[in-house]
């Protein structure tokens, strides 16, 4: 992926207003019932969401996922319990179906143990990029089949949560490298992990410095400014952008505070409540990811990132002559595995294409 | 407790089977997470995007298509009536933008103009099929582009086809049957009985039964309202039994009771459009717009469009499965096709070159031939010319000889005359007969006259030799 392949200019999901005469209806017709129909259909089909958590070990990724979805998705890893430290970066995915009030969500969480843990972390982002592109590739293959499935299963990563260690200083070179590369391929939401080790002022300072670093390196994290469609979106997203990266604390144990049962971390000097805005910004993260912007995350993945990948892949082959009355559909280059196999795609295949990264 | 599993190869089939295969577990959550707002998020996005709906109305001219659409959407779309004298069936599409509370609908109405008017109706349904195919084709082209913009693409595929059956009360016309049969695999067809106020209730019932049985026996697959979702299954099932809907359209308002309703006024009564006892208009509106609009769109996209796409791609000779029944990616087959195509191209190029060279040779030969002929002609002419010239030379020579001979004679005769003159003048009279004599004598006489100095008129006359020679007169 060359640095020039940035996301295209604002891809509005709203169609351009037609130069057709707006008609006045003389009474109620019932068009708005279509919204209800949409809802019914969507609820019947269920939703899919794929999230990836990236960060060094010990930053609380698994705990965070458990906290987000209020369930034991992962067994939180405790070091030194005989679990061998992975020598290379390996991706692990878990899929669950969770249901709330009739809404079924198929959630896939991909973890990346071993990221940034080696002595030489050069190109440790490659397996991750390979995995993400592999999912795009899968979708693309399904999409260009002649006999397609009615509903193509969506395994593309919709959101990547990046855990920044709470050094309190600024982004490290590894962080910057990784964020630069990944922002062009997937929606990235950086968070400050284990934020209970920073005071409120330190958090603010850290946040400002991170924001400055992101701007300096032209890293566009989610929500991207160029996809704001109208003024209300922009206002809402600016507020969010102001608070990115969120300082979060994860906890999956409940404690009793003031008679209420809350999720929190119990320490000698107090109980850090996860859902208390005064303590940490976990609610903001949860709201962003789940309650308000989930559909938007999926849309941007589908309309922008996937399309970018598709254009890139289709352009990879030589220019083809126009067939009789049909547009170009380019063949895959020889080095990319054509069969949609398991996710452990040989990331060497993508090495050549990622050369210019 | 969730176990860490390696990832998914998800196939779409039954939910249960899929879950079992993927080792996907259902998980109970410990509290409220909040993704129940997901459908709302989806709806919000759709509201922002706006909706698109395309209706195709097929029916004879004057059967009430425009009026029904006006009534359905409670607007006055277009006013003028179309003529009955079109030589071919044409389709006219118009797009309108409607808004109701926060829903924006881009509605496209496609009307068939001149359907059923021609004397020979063989080609009537073809333009309709072509139009529908053209819309699919446009969408397919957009989808296959490299840089595509599907989210901003104005979807013009026909979502529903309202087929207007004229209320004869007997059965389907052949044209209707033929048209519906050719359309049923391409678009959702909903037949309606137009101008239903022309049939009485009992006739209507029989007519409907007859129509449905004819459709079924001819294998025409009209659109069935979906009954798989519990919330709308019941109403849809009951509506399925009322097909085809008998409708009346009218935008005129008539006072009935104490309110104004849309109706048609006759001397014998008022047919109210929105009265369920009078016609099925309300049912049609309910089914078409309020309950199943989304399903119609989905069917168009997932069934009809996919079918078209598959047929089109297979037509191109592309398959998913290779010769040994291994799944072949589209790209590989395309690569193969591309080579083939190139080969073909080369061959054709060679052919054309050969043909060109041949033609050039032929032309050259012809030209050479012509040149030779011309040359021969030229030579021939030249020869002829030469001959003529020689002849002329000959003649000239002869003439010159004659002239020379003549001048010689002249010279000799002059000399001779001089001599005789010198010799004696008495020989003059002897020379009277000689031609030159008079002139000669005249000269002499003139000499005499001069000497005498007389006018010499009578004397001259006496001598009277008319000597035209002017030599003598001074």
XYZ file of N, CA, C and O in Angstrom, chain B residues 252-406:
620
model
N -60.485 12.974 -8.046
C -61.573 13.942 -7.841
C -62.226 13.702 -6.504
O -62.354 12.566 -6.047
N -62.635 14.764 -5.884
C -63.264 14.616 -4.573
C -64.757 14.845 -4.677
O -65.219 15.726 -5.393
N -65.481 14.024 -3.956
C -66.942 14.095 -3.986
C -67.426 14.129 -2.539
O -66.854 13.478 -1.666
N -68.456 14.874 -2.318
C -68.943 14.970 -0.954
C -69.832 13.775 -0.651
O -70.834 13.531 -1.314
N -69.413 13.011 0.315
C -70.217 11.855 0.741
C -70.459 12.010 2.226
O -69.525 12.122 3.011
N -71.718 12.014 2.591
C -72.010 12.235 3.996
C -71.652 13.668 4.315
O -72.183 14.605 3.752
N -70.684 13.864 5.187
C -70.286 15.238 5.464
C -68.785 15.443 5.274
O -68.202 16.356 5.807
N -68.159 14.524 4.517
C -66.767 14.813 4.220
C -66.472 14.548 2.747
O -67.235 13.854 2.059
N -65.391 15.104 2.336
C -64.983 14.959 0.941
C -64.101 13.728 0.832
O -63.115 13.600 1.539
N -64.473 12.826 -0.069
C -63.635 11.652 -0.276
C -63.305 11.560 -1.761
O -64.013 12.109 -2.610
N -62.263 10.824 -2.007
C -61.898 10.603 -3.404
C -62.879 9.589 -3.963
O -63.039 8.501 -3.410
N -63.496 9.942 -5.060
C -64.506 9.031 -5.587
C -64.793 9.348 -7.041
O -64.335 10.366 -7.578
N -65.521 8.460 -7.653
C -65.991 8.695 -9.010
C -67.503 8.796 -8.937
O -68.163 7.892 -8.403
N -68.017 9.863 -9.534
C -69.450 10.074 -9.433
C -70.152 9.638 -10.687
O -69.791 10.055 -11.795
N -71.143 8.798 -10.516
C -71.966 8.344 -11.621
C -73.410 8.752 -11.349
O -73.754 9.025 -10.208
N -74.234 8.759 -12.392
C -75.654 9.076 -12.128
C -76.281 8.082 -11.164
O -77.220 8.404 -10.451
N -75.794 6.881 -11.141
C -76.436 5.884 -10.297
C -75.745 5.698 -8.966
O -76.128 4.841 -8.185
N -74.719 6.474 -8.711
C -74.080 6.317 -7.415
C -72.671 6.841 -7.421
O -72.187 7.374 -8.418
N -72.038 6.682 -6.289
C -70.670 7.178 -6.135
C -69.775 6.009 -5.767
O -70.064 5.286 -4.798
N -68.721 5.835 -6.521
C -67.756 4.775 -6.205
C -66.640 5.398 -5.388
O -65.891 6.237 -5.887
N -66.558 5.026 -4.143
C -65.524 5.609 -3.297
C -64.246 4.799 -3.401
O -64.240 3.582 -3.263
N -63.163 5.500 -3.637
C -61.890 4.825 -3.862
C -61.400 4.146 -2.594
O -60.901 3.030 -2.616
N -61.575 4.830 -1.475
C -60.972 4.292 -0.266
C -61.930 3.458 0.559
O -61.660 3.167 1.716
N -63.017 3.089 -0.026
C -63.982 2.259 0.674
C -63.693 0.811 0.324
O -63.709 0.419 -0.835
N -63.438 0.030 1.328
C -63.028 -1.351 1.053
C -64.131 -2.172 0.420
O -63.867 -3.173 -0.227
N -65.373 -1.748 0.630
C -66.474 -2.492 0.011
C -66.570 -2.229 -1.475
O -67.138 -3.007 -2.221
N -66.049 -1.065 -1.872
C -66.211 -0.706 -3.269
C -65.079 -1.250 -4.131
O -65.315 -1.709 -5.246
N -63.859 -1.159 -3.627
C -62.749 -1.690 -4.428
C -61.579 -2.004 -3.510
O -61.609 -1.722 -2.319
N -60.541 -2.592 -4.085
C -59.407 -3.061 -3.273
C -58.276 -2.052 -3.223
O -57.135 -2.421 -2.963
N -58.592 -0.786 -3.481
C -57.509 0.184 -3.565
C -56.710 0.266 -2.261
O -55.481 0.317 -2.259
N -57.441 0.291 -1.157
C -56.749 0.428 0.120
C -55.818 -0.756 0.347
O -54.694 -0.606 0.834
N -56.296 -1.933 -0.057
C -55.439 -3.116 0.120
C -54.167 -2.965 -0.698
O -53.069 -3.282 -0.231
N -54.347 -2.487 -1.922
C -53.165 -2.356 -2.776
C -52.176 -1.390 -2.164
O -50.974 -1.651 -2.091
N -52.709 -0.265 -1.691
C -51.796 0.725 -1.125
C -51.107 0.171 0.104
O -49.915 0.343 0.322
N -51.877 -0.499 0.886
C -51.326 -1.081 2.104
C -50.199 -2.056 1.775
O -49.106 -1.995 2.305
N -50.472 -2.939 0.860
C -49.496 -3.974 0.535
C -48.294 -3.395 -0.170
O -47.156 -3.734 0.113
N -48.564 -2.513 -1.095
C -47.463 -2.039 -1.912
C -46.526 -1.144 -1.121
O -45.311 -1.277 -1.182
N -47.100 -0.239 -0.365
C -46.270 0.789 0.248
C -46.013 0.521 1.714
O -44.870 0.497 2.161
N -47.074 0.289 2.436
C -46.890 0.278 3.880
C -46.248 -0.991 4.394
O -45.548 -0.977 5.396
N -46.494 -2.094 3.721
C -46.034 -3.337 4.320
C -44.862 -3.965 3.590
O -43.989 -4.534 4.221
N -44.848 -3.865 2.278
C -43.882 -4.688 1.571
C -42.936 -3.940 0.657
O -42.268 -4.557 -0.160
N -42.834 -2.666 0.809
C -41.958 -1.932 -0.102
C -40.524 -2.444 0.024
O -39.817 -2.667 -0.961
N -40.090 -2.628 1.250
C -38.721 -3.069 1.470
C -38.502 -4.477 0.922
O -37.460 -4.786 0.350
N -39.519 -5.302 1.080
C -39.367 -6.671 0.585
C -39.271 -6.695 -0.931
O -38.513 -7.458 -1.510
N -40.071 -5.824 -1.566
C -40.013 -5.753 -3.032
C -38.615 -5.375 -3.481
O -38.052 -5.963 -4.404
N -38.056 -4.367 -2.775
C -36.702 -3.952 -3.155
C -35.714 -5.075 -2.938
O -34.823 -5.318 -3.771
N -35.869 -5.763 -1.829
C -34.914 -6.824 -1.537
C -35.012 -7.955 -2.542
O -34.010 -8.472 -3.016
N -36.250 -8.336 -2.892
C -36.423 -9.391 -3.881
C -35.797 -9.000 -5.203
O -35.138 -9.806 -5.863
N -36.008 -7.755 -5.583
C -35.416 -7.304 -6.840
C -33.907 -7.457 -6.796
O -33.280 -7.940 -7.746
N -33.327 -7.075 -5.669
C -31.878 -7.106 -5.613
C -31.336 -8.510 -5.478
O -30.383 -8.910 -6.142
N -31.930 -9.304 -4.607
C -31.314 -10.592 -4.323
C -31.768 -11.678 -5.275
O -31.077 -12.653 -5.461
N -32.939 -11.521 -5.857
C -33.387 -12.617 -6.715
C -33.268 -12.248 -8.196
O -32.510 -12.869 -8.937
N -33.993 -11.227 -8.585
C -34.033 -10.935 -10.016
C -32.697 -10.430 -10.520
O -32.218 -10.833 -11.583
N -32.086 -9.525 -9.760
C -30.819 -8.979 -10.226
C -29.743 -10.039 -10.248
O -28.940 -10.116 -11.180
N -29.714 -10.884 -9.213
C -28.704 -11.940 -9.175
C -28.885 -12.903 -10.337
O -27.916 -13.354 -10.944
N -30.124 -13.186 -10.650
C -30.386 -14.074 -11.777
C -29.868 -13.463 -13.061
O -29.188 -14.115 -13.869
N -30.180 -12.188 -13.237
C -29.708 -11.511 -14.438
C -28.189 -11.519 -14.495
O -27.579 -11.796 -15.527
N -27.594 -11.217 -13.351
C -26.129 -11.159 -13.304
C -25.528 -12.503 -13.645
O -24.579 -12.599 -14.433
N -26.103 -13.523 -13.060
C -25.549 -14.848 -13.313
C -25.672 -15.200 -14.788
O -24.723 -15.685 -15.395
N -26.856 -14.943 -15.346
C -27.037 -15.270 -16.762
C -26.082 -14.480 -17.627
O -25.474 -15.011 -18.559
N -25.936 -13.215 -17.302
C -25.082 -12.373 -18.127
C -23.640 -12.843 -18.072
O -22.961 -12.940 -19.084
N -23.178 -13.160 -16.861
C -21.791 -13.577 -16.743
C -21.572 -14.936 -17.382
O -20.527 -15.200 -17.970
N -22.556 -15.802 -17.245
C -22.397 -17.115 -17.878
C -22.402 -16.985 -19.387
O -21.714 -17.721 -20.084
N -23.164 -16.032 -19.853
C -23.193 -15.772 -21.288
C -21.816 -15.410 -21.785
O -21.432 -15.717 -22.910
N -21.080 -14.720 -20.932
C -19.739 -14.335 -21.315
C -18.815 -15.523 -21.341
O -17.655 -15.410 -21.664
N -19.337 -16.654 -20.890
C -18.497 -17.849 -20.916
C -17.705 -18.039 -19.652
O -16.786 -18.843 -19.600
N -18.050 -17.312 -18.618
C -17.301 -17.448 -17.378
C -18.035 -18.396 -16.455
O -19.242 -18.374 -16.359
N -17.302 -19.219 -15.794
C -17.936 -20.129 -14.845
C -17.207 -20.052 -13.524
O -16.094 -19.554 -13.427
N -17.863 -20.594 -12.536
C -17.223 -20.677 -11.238
C -16.418 -21.956 -11.082
O -15.545 -22.058 -10.256
N -16.796 -22.941 -11.873
C -16.206 -24.265 -11.683
C -15.381 -24.621 -12.903
O -15.846 -24.510 -14.024
N -14.180 -25.053 -12.705
C -13.281 -25.392 -13.810
C -13.580 -26.754 -14.396
O -14.536 -27.420 -14.010
N -12.763 -27.197 -15.333
C -13.049 -28.437 -16.048
C -13.019 -29.682 -15.160
O -13.733 -30.637 -15.418
N -12.172 -29.655 -14.121
C -12.175 -30.844 -13.262
C -13.083 -30.651 -12.064
O -12.879 -31.257 -11.035
N -14.036 -29.751 -12.208
C -14.985 -29.484 -11.140
C -14.338 -28.869 -9.909
O -14.879 -28.934 -8.826
N -13.162 -28.291 -10.107
C -12.588 -27.583 -8.965
C -13.100 -26.154 -9.013
O -13.212 -25.593 -10.076
N -13.337 -25.582 -7.870
C -13.819 -24.197 -7.926
C -12.778 -23.298 -8.551
O -11.641 -23.252 -8.134
N -13.215 -22.641 -9.583
C -12.303 -21.827 -10.352
C -12.628 -20.387 -10.050
O -13.764 -20.001 -10.090
N -11.624 -19.647 -9.778
C -11.967 -18.254 -9.494
C -12.271 -17.532 -10.799
O -11.741 -17.856 -11.844
N -13.091 -16.565 -10.698
C -13.513 -15.785 -11.863
C -12.321 -15.222 -12.589
O -12.281 -15.124 -13.810
N -11.316 -14.910 -11.789
C -10.175 -14.256 -12.399
C -9.419 -15.195 -13.314
O -8.981 -14.814 -14.377
N -9.291 -16.443 -12.870
C -8.543 -17.375 -13.710
C -9.255 -17.569 -15.036
O -8.646 -17.578 -16.095
N -10.552 -17.752 -14.954
C -11.283 -17.945 -16.207
C -11.165 -16.710 -17.072
O -11.057 -16.796 -18.282
N -11.157 -15.586 -16.424
C -11.052 -14.371 -17.230
C -9.699 -14.281 -17.881
O -9.577 -13.852 -19.023
N -8.682 -14.705 -17.163
C -7.335 -14.708 -17.725
C -7.331 -15.587 -18.968
O -6.841 -15.197 -20.025
N -7.902 -16.778 -18.822
C -7.956 -17.691 -19.964
C -8.703 -17.053 -21.130
O -8.248 -17.079 -22.271
N -9.815 -16.440 -20.772
C -10.610 -15.797 -21.817
C -9.816 -14.709 -22.484
O -9.915 -14.467 -23.683
N -9.036 -14.037 -21.686
C -8.282 -12.910 -22.211
C -7.278 -13.402 -23.244
O -7.113 -12.815 -24.299
N -6.581 -14.509 -22.912
C -5.636 -15.075 -23.875
C -6.335 -15.440 -25.158
O -5.882 -15.135 -26.250
N -7.461 -16.102 -24.944
C -8.247 -16.505 -26.118
C -8.569 -15.300 -26.974
O -8.407 -15.289 -28.191
N -9.013 -14.295 -26.290
C -9.426 -13.074 -26.977
C -8.272 -12.465 -27.730
O -8.398 -12.044 -28.879
N -7.118 -12.432 -27.079
C -5.936 -11.893 -27.742
C -5.602 -12.692 -28.982
O -5.315 -12.152 -30.037
N -5.615 -14.036 -28.799
C -5.321 -14.905 -29.930
C -6.238 -14.614 -31.098
O -5.807 -14.448 -32.244
N -7.495 -14.527 -30.748
C -8.506 -14.222 -31.760
C -8.187 -12.902 -32.444
O -8.242 -12.772 -33.672
N -7.842 -11.948 -31.622
C -7.530 -10.616 -32.144
C -6.375 -10.684 -33.129
O -6.427 -10.121 -34.224
N -5.308 -11.430 -32.734
C -4.148 -11.546 -33.618
C -4.561 -12.145 -34.942
O -4.220 -11.659 -36.020
N -5.316 -13.227 -34.804
C -5.720 -13.940 -36.015
C -6.492 -13.020 -36.945
O -6.223 -12.946 -38.150
N -7.402 -12.303 -36.373
C -8.225 -11.415 -37.198
C -7.369 -10.355 -37.859
O -7.569 -10.002 -39.023
N -6.406 -9.882 -37.078
C -5.516 -8.860 -37.623
C -4.771 -9.399 -38.839
O -4.688 -8.750 -39.884
N -4.241 -10.633 -38.685
C -3.520 -11.271 -39.794
C -4.414 -11.363 -41.015
O -4.025 -10.992 -42.120
N -5.600 -11.848 -40.751
C -6.561 -12.005 -41.850
C -6.748 -10.712 -42.593
O -6.729 -10.644 -43.824
N -6.954 -9.685 -41.792
C -7.245 -8.398 -42.414
C -6.058 -7.920 -43.221
O -6.216 -7.375 -44.312
N -4.876 -8.169 -42.662
C -3.680 -7.738 -43.392
C -3.610 -8.440 -44.728
O -3.364 -7.817 -45.768
N -3.808 -9.762 -44.681
C -3.753 -10.547 -45.912
C -4.723 -9.991 -46.936
O -4.381 -9.757 -48.089
N -5.920 -9.786 -46.454
C -6.945 -9.316 -47.365
C -6.546 -7.999 -47.983
O -6.706 -7.763 -49.184
N -5.996 -7.155 -47.162
C -5.590 -5.843 -47.632
C -4.535 -5.976 -48.715
O -4.618 -5.367 -49.782
N -3.518 -6.820 -48.408
C -2.432 -6.988 -49.375
C -2.991 -7.505 -50.701
O -2.630 -7.037 -51.787
N -3.879 -8.468 -50.577
C -4.474 -9.048 -51.784
C -5.170 -7.983 -52.611
O -4.959 -7.877 -53.822
N -5.973 -7.207 -51.927
C -6.732 -6.191 -52.646
C -5.805 -5.236 -53.367
O -6.042 -4.836 -54.503
N -4.738 -4.877 -52.636
C -3.802 -3.922 -53.229
C -3.209 -4.512 -54.500
O -3.115 -3.857 -55.532
N -2.852 -5.792 -54.414
C -2.261 -6.432 -55.598
C -3.229 -6.377 -56.772
O -2.858 -6.026 -57.896
N -4.452 -6.735 -56.477
C -5.448 -6.765 -57.554
C -5.559 -5.405 -58.214
O -5.556 -5.277 -59.429
N -5.652 -4.444 -57.348
C -5.824 -3.099 -57.881
C -4.638 -2.708 -58.751
O -4.785 -2.125 -59.828
N -3.487 -3.075 -58.269
C -2.284 -2.755 -59.037
C -2.343 -3.395 -60.412
O -2.040 -2.764 -61.428
N -2.730 -4.675 -60.433
C -2.803 -5.387 -61.712
C -3.736 -4.667 -62.673
O -3.403 -4.430 -63.835
N -4.881 -4.288 -62.145
C -5.865 -3.614 -63.003
C -5.275 -2.333 -63.580
O -5.387 -2.038 -64.772
N -4.638 -1.613 -62.686
C -4.094 -0.339 -63.139
C -3.035 -0.552 -64.218
O -2.981 0.176 -65.214
N -2.222 -1.578 -63.998
C -1.173 -1.834 -64.980
C -1.772 -2.152 -66.335
O -1.318 -1.650 -67.371
N -2.794 -2.971 -66.277
C -3.494 -3.334 -67.503
C -3.977 -2.086 -68.240
O -3.754 -1.903 -69.433
N -4.601 -1.241 -67.497
C -5.125 -0.016 -68.090
C -4.004 0.801 -68.692
O -4.127 1.345 -69.800
N -2.914 0.822 -67.960
C -1.791 1.617 -68.456
C -1.312 1.058 -69.796
O -1.059 1.811 -70.754
N -1.215 -0.261 -69.815
C -0.737 -0.883 -71.050
C -1.657 -0.553 -72.209
O -1.216 -0.217 -73.324
N -2.913 -0.639 -71.946
C -3.865 -0.354 -73.013
C -3.680 1.052 -73.540
O -3.653 1.304 -74.753
N -3.567 1.932 -72.606
C -3.393 3.330 -73.000
C -2.158 3.508 -73.864
O -2.179 4.211 -74.882
N -1.117 2.838 -73.425
C 0.139 2.933 -74.160
C -0.065 2.462 -75.596
O 0.340 3.127 -76.559
N -0.726 1.307 -75.709
C -0.943 0.748 -77.051
C -1.714 1.739 -77.919
O -1.364 1.996 -79.089
N -2.750 2.310 -77.299
C -3.565 3.268 -78.046
C -2.730 4.428 -78.538
O -2.835 4.875 -79.686
N -1.905 4.860 -77.626
C -1.052 5.993 -77.952
C -0.155 5.679 -79.140
O -0.025 6.465 -80.080
N 0.444 4.494 -79.066
C 1.327 4.092 -80.162
C 0.570 4.077 -81.487
O 1.029 4.602 -82.508
N -0.562 3.476 -81.408
C -1.395 3.363 -82.611
C -1.695 4.730 -83.189
O -1.517 4.984 -84.391
N -2.121 5.609 -82.332
C -2.439 6.959 -82.785
C -1.223 7.622 -83.409
O -1.302 8.278 -84.456
N -0.133 7.406 -82.734
C 1.089 8.021 -83.232
C 1.383 7.552 -84.661
O 1.694 8.350 -85.556
N 1.229 6.249 -84.828
C 1.508 5.678 -86.147
C 0.589 6.281 -87.184
O 1.007 6.694 -88.267
N -0.670 6.315 -86.814
C -1.652 6.864 -87.760
C -1.264 8.271 -88.143
O -1.269 8.661 -89.314
N -0.905 9.001 -87.139
C -0.504 10.389 -87.336
C 0.679 10.479 -88.293
O 0.722 11.315 -89.209
N 1.631 9.582 -88.063
C 2.810 9.570 -88.939
C 2.420 9.348 -90.379
O 2.851 10.050 -91.301
N 1.574 8.371 -90.540
C 1.144 8.044 -91.889
C 0.479 9.233 -92.554
O 0.790 9.600 -93.692
N -0.386 9.837 -91.828
C -1.083 11.002 -92.370
C -0.083 12.058 -92.795
O -0.175 12.660 -93.864
N 0.841 12.235 -91.931
C 1.841 13.266 -92.201
C 2.584 12.969 -93.501
O 2.809 13.832 -94.355
N 2.955 11.709 -93.602
C 3.710 11.342 -94.821
C 2.879 11.578 -96.056
O 3.361 12.096 -97.070
N 1.610 11.220 -95.907
C 0.746 11.441 -97.071
C 0.699 12.900 -97.444
O 0.786 13.289 -98.619
N 0.555 13.683 -96.392
C 0.488 15.120 -96.611
C 1.773 15.625 -97.276
O 1.742 16.452 -98.190
N 2.857 15.121 -96.801
C 4.137 15.531 -97.385
C 4.169 15.225 -98.876
O 4.566 16.044 -99.718
N 3.699 14.044 -99.130
C 3.636 13.598 -100.521
C 2.846 14.596 -101.362
O 3.291 15.070 -102.411
N 1.694 14.888 -100.828
C 0.817 15.798 -101.578
C 1.459 17.154 -101.771
O 1.422 17.736 -102.858
N 2.059 17.560 -100.736
C 2.677 18.883 -100.822
C 3.768 18.898 -101.896
O 3.903 19.827 -102.679
N 4.543 17.802 -101.851
C 5.609 17.724 -102.832
C 5.035 17.824 -104.234
O 5.503 18.575 -105.099
N 3.986 17.059 -104.431
C 3.372 17.073 -105.757
C 2.930 18.485 -106.132
O 3.177 18.997 -107.242
N 2.261 19.084 -105.168
C 1.776 20.423 -105.418
C 2.914 21.358 -105.751
O 2.841 22.156 -106.699
N 3.929 21.236 -104.997
C 5.068 22.134 -105.249
C 5.619 21.915 -106.646
O 5.940 22.871 -107.369
N 5.674 20.665 -106.985
C 6.168 20.380 -108.333
C 5.282 21.029 -109.368
O 5.753 21.640 -110.333
N 4.026 20.917 -109.164
C 3.082 21.533 -110.091
C 3.291 23.023 -110.159
O 3.291 23.635 -111.236
N 3.465 23.583 -108.982
C 3.653 25.041 -108.947
C 4.910 25.414 -109.728
O 4.908 26.360 -110.522
N 5.921 24.627 -109.461
C 7.164 24.937 -110.165
C 6.950 24.825 -111.660
O 7.310 25.713 -112.450
N 6.288 23.733 -112.022
C 6.036 23.519 -113.458
C 5.242 24.686 -114.006
O 5.549 25.238 -115.083
N 4.234 25.064 -113.237
C 3.377 26.145 -113.696
C 4.169 27.446 -113.856
O 4.048 28.162 -114.875
